[in-house]
Structure formats: C-alpha cells, structure tokens
Coordinates of C-alpha atoms in Angstrom, one line a residue:
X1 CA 0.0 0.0 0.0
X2 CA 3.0 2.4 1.2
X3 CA 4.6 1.4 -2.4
X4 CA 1.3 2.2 -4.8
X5 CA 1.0 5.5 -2.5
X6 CA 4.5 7.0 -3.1
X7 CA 4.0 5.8 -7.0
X8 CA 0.7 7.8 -7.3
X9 CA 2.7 11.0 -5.9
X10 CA 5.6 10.5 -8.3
X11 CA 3.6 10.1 -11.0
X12 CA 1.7 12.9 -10.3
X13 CA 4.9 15.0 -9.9
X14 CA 6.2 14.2 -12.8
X15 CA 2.9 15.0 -14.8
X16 CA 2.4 17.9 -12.6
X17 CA 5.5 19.6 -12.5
X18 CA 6.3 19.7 -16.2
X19 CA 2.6 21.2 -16.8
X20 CA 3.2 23.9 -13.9
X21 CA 6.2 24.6 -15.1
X22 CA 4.7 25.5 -18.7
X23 CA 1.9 27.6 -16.5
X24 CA 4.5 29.6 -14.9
X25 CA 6.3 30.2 -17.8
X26 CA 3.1 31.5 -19.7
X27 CA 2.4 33.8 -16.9
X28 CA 5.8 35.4 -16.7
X29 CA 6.2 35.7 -20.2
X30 CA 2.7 37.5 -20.4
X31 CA 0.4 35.5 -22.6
X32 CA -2.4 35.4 -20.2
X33 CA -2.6 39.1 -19.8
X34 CA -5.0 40.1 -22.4
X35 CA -7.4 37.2 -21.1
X36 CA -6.6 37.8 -17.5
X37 CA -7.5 41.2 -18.4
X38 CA -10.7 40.9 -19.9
X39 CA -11.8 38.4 -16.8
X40 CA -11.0 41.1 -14.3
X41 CA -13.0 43.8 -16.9
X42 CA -16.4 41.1 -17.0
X43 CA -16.2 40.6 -13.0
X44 CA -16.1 44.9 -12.5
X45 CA -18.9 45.5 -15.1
X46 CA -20.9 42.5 -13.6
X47 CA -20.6 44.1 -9.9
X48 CA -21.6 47.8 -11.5
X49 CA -24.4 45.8 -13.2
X50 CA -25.4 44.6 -9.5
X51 CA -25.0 47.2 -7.8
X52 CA -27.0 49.3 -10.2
X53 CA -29.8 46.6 -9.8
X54 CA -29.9 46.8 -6.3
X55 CA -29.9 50.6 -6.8
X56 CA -32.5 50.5 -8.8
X57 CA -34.7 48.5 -6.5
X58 CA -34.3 51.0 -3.8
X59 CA -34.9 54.2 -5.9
X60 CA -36.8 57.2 -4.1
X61 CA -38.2 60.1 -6.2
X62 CA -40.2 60.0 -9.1
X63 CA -39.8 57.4 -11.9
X64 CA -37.8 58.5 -14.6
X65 CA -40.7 57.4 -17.2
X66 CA -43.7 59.8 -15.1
X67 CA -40.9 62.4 -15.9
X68 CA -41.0 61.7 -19.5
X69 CA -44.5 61.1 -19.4
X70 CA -44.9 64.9 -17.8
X71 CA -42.4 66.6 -20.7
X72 CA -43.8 64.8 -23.6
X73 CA -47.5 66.2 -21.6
X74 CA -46.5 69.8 -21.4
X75 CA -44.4 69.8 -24.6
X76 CA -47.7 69.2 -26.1
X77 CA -49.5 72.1 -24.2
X78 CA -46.5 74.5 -25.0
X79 CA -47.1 74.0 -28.7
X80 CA -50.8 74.7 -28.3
X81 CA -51.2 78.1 -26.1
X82 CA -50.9 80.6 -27.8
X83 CA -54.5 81.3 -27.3
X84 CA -53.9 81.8 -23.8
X85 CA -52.4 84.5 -21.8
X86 CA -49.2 85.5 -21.0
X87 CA -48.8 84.5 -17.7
X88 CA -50.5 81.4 -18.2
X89 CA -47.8 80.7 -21.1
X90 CA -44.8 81.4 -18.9
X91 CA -45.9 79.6 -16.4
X92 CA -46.2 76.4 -18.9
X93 CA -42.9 77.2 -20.2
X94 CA -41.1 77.7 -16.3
X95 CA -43.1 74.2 -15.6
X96 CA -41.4 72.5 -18.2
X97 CA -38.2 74.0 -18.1
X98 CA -37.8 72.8 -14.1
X99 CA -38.9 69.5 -15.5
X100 CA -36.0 69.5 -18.1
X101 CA -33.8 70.6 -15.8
X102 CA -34.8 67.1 -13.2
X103 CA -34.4 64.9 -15.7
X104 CA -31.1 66.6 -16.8
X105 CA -29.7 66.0 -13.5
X106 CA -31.4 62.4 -13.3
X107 CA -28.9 61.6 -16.8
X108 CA -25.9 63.6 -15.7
X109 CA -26.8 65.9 -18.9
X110 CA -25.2 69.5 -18.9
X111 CA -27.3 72.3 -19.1
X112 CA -27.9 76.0 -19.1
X113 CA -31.6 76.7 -18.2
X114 CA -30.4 78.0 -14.6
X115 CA -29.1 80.6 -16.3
X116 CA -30.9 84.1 -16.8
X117 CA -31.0 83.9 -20.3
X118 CA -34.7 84.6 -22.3
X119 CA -36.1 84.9 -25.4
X120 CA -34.6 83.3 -28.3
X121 CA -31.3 82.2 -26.5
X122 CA -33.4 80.0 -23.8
X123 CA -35.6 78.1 -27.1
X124 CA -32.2 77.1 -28.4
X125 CA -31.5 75.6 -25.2
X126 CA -34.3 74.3 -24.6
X127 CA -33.9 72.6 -28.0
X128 CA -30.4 71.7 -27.2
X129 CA -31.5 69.9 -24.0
X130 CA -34.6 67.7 -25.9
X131 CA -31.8 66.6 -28.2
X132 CA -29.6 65.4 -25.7
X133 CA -32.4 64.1 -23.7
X134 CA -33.5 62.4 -27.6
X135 CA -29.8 61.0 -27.8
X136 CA -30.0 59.6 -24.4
X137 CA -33.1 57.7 -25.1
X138 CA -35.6 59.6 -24.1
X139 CA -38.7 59.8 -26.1
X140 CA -39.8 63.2 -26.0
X141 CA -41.9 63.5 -29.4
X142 CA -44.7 62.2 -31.0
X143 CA -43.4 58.5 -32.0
X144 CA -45.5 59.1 -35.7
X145 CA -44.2 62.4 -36.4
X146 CA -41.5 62.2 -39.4
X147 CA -41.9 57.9 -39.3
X148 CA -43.1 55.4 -41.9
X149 CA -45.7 54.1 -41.9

C-alpha cells in the first residue's frame, strides 16, 4: 500500500511539474494578460451591473418614465397656447423647463436653463437639452411624427 501511494505521488509529480512549469512560464512571459484582463474587466462591469440593480430596487423620487410622461405632456400644451395668456404661457414654459432641468440632472446631462438667459437664446437651449435628452433615449416626441408608416 506504502509502495502504490509513493507511485501515485511520483507520477503525479512528474505529470504535474512539467505542466506547472509550462503555467509559470506563460504567466511570466505575459500570454495570459490580455485574457486575465478581460476576466478582471467582466467581474467589474458585472458588480456595477449589481450594484445598479440593487440601486434601482431602492430608488426614491419620481420614476424617470412619469418624468418623461410629464415633458412629452407639457411639450404638447406648449405647442398649443398661444391662445392663452401671458402669464398662463410662462408659467407652462417655467413648468417644463424645471422638469428639463430634473431629468437633466437624473442623466448627468449638462445644461444651461439655470441661467438668466430669455427669449430666443433659452428656445435654443431648450432645444439643445430635448436633443440630448432624444440621444439619451428619451422619447420626448410624438413616435408618428417624421416615421413610416
């Protein structure tokens, strides 16, 4: 029994060492790094991935879809009062400009409607803003406007 024991161990050693030798080698050399690389790069973005889940789970606030809901809602009533009066149309327009300026902060996108600019200069950024808010994935207009049918 002592002899079939120390054969198992030699044979493993002599399997073994040869095939850590070769694993040792490869790592020193730096043949595993690109791979070794890319394992490290999955494990991170699957933790962010968790982490944002779990984040996501325990969100407070309004959801981001009742504040698109609410923009695509008053975008709509800001392209139909001009029958209304002034005060009634800046108030639309200051209502939907805090609103862009929620969800801007809810995407991390940069924006100037803090600012005390009026007139023409605030519709550009106003316009600037949807488009960002557009490339971000946010559906802000009419899905059949300017589509196939």
């Amino acid at each position: 029994m002592y002899q079939v024991i120390l054969g198992g161990i030699a044979v493993a050693v002599m399997v073994l060492a040869p095939i850590l030798a070769v694993v040792l080698y490869d790592l020193l050399v730096g043949r595993w790094d690109e791979r070794l690389s890319r394992w490290r790069d999955r494990r991170s973005s699957a933790a962010a991935h968790r982490q944002a889940v779990r984040e996501l789970r325990h969100q407070q606030g309004v959801p981001i879809e009742q504040l698109a809901a609410d923009l695509r809602r008053l975008r709509a009533i800001l392209g139909t009062d001009a029958h209304r009066s002034a005060a009634h149309q800046m108030g639309n327009r200051l209502a939907y400009d805090k609103l862009l300026m929620q969800v801007c902060g809810m995407l991390d996108i940069e924006h100037d409607l803090e600012g005390e600019s009026i007139g023409f200069e605030r519709d550009i950024e106003r316009f600037r803003v949807e488009a960002e808010l557009e490339r971000a994935g946010l559906i802000l207009s009419d899905r059949r406007y300017g589509q196939a049918a």
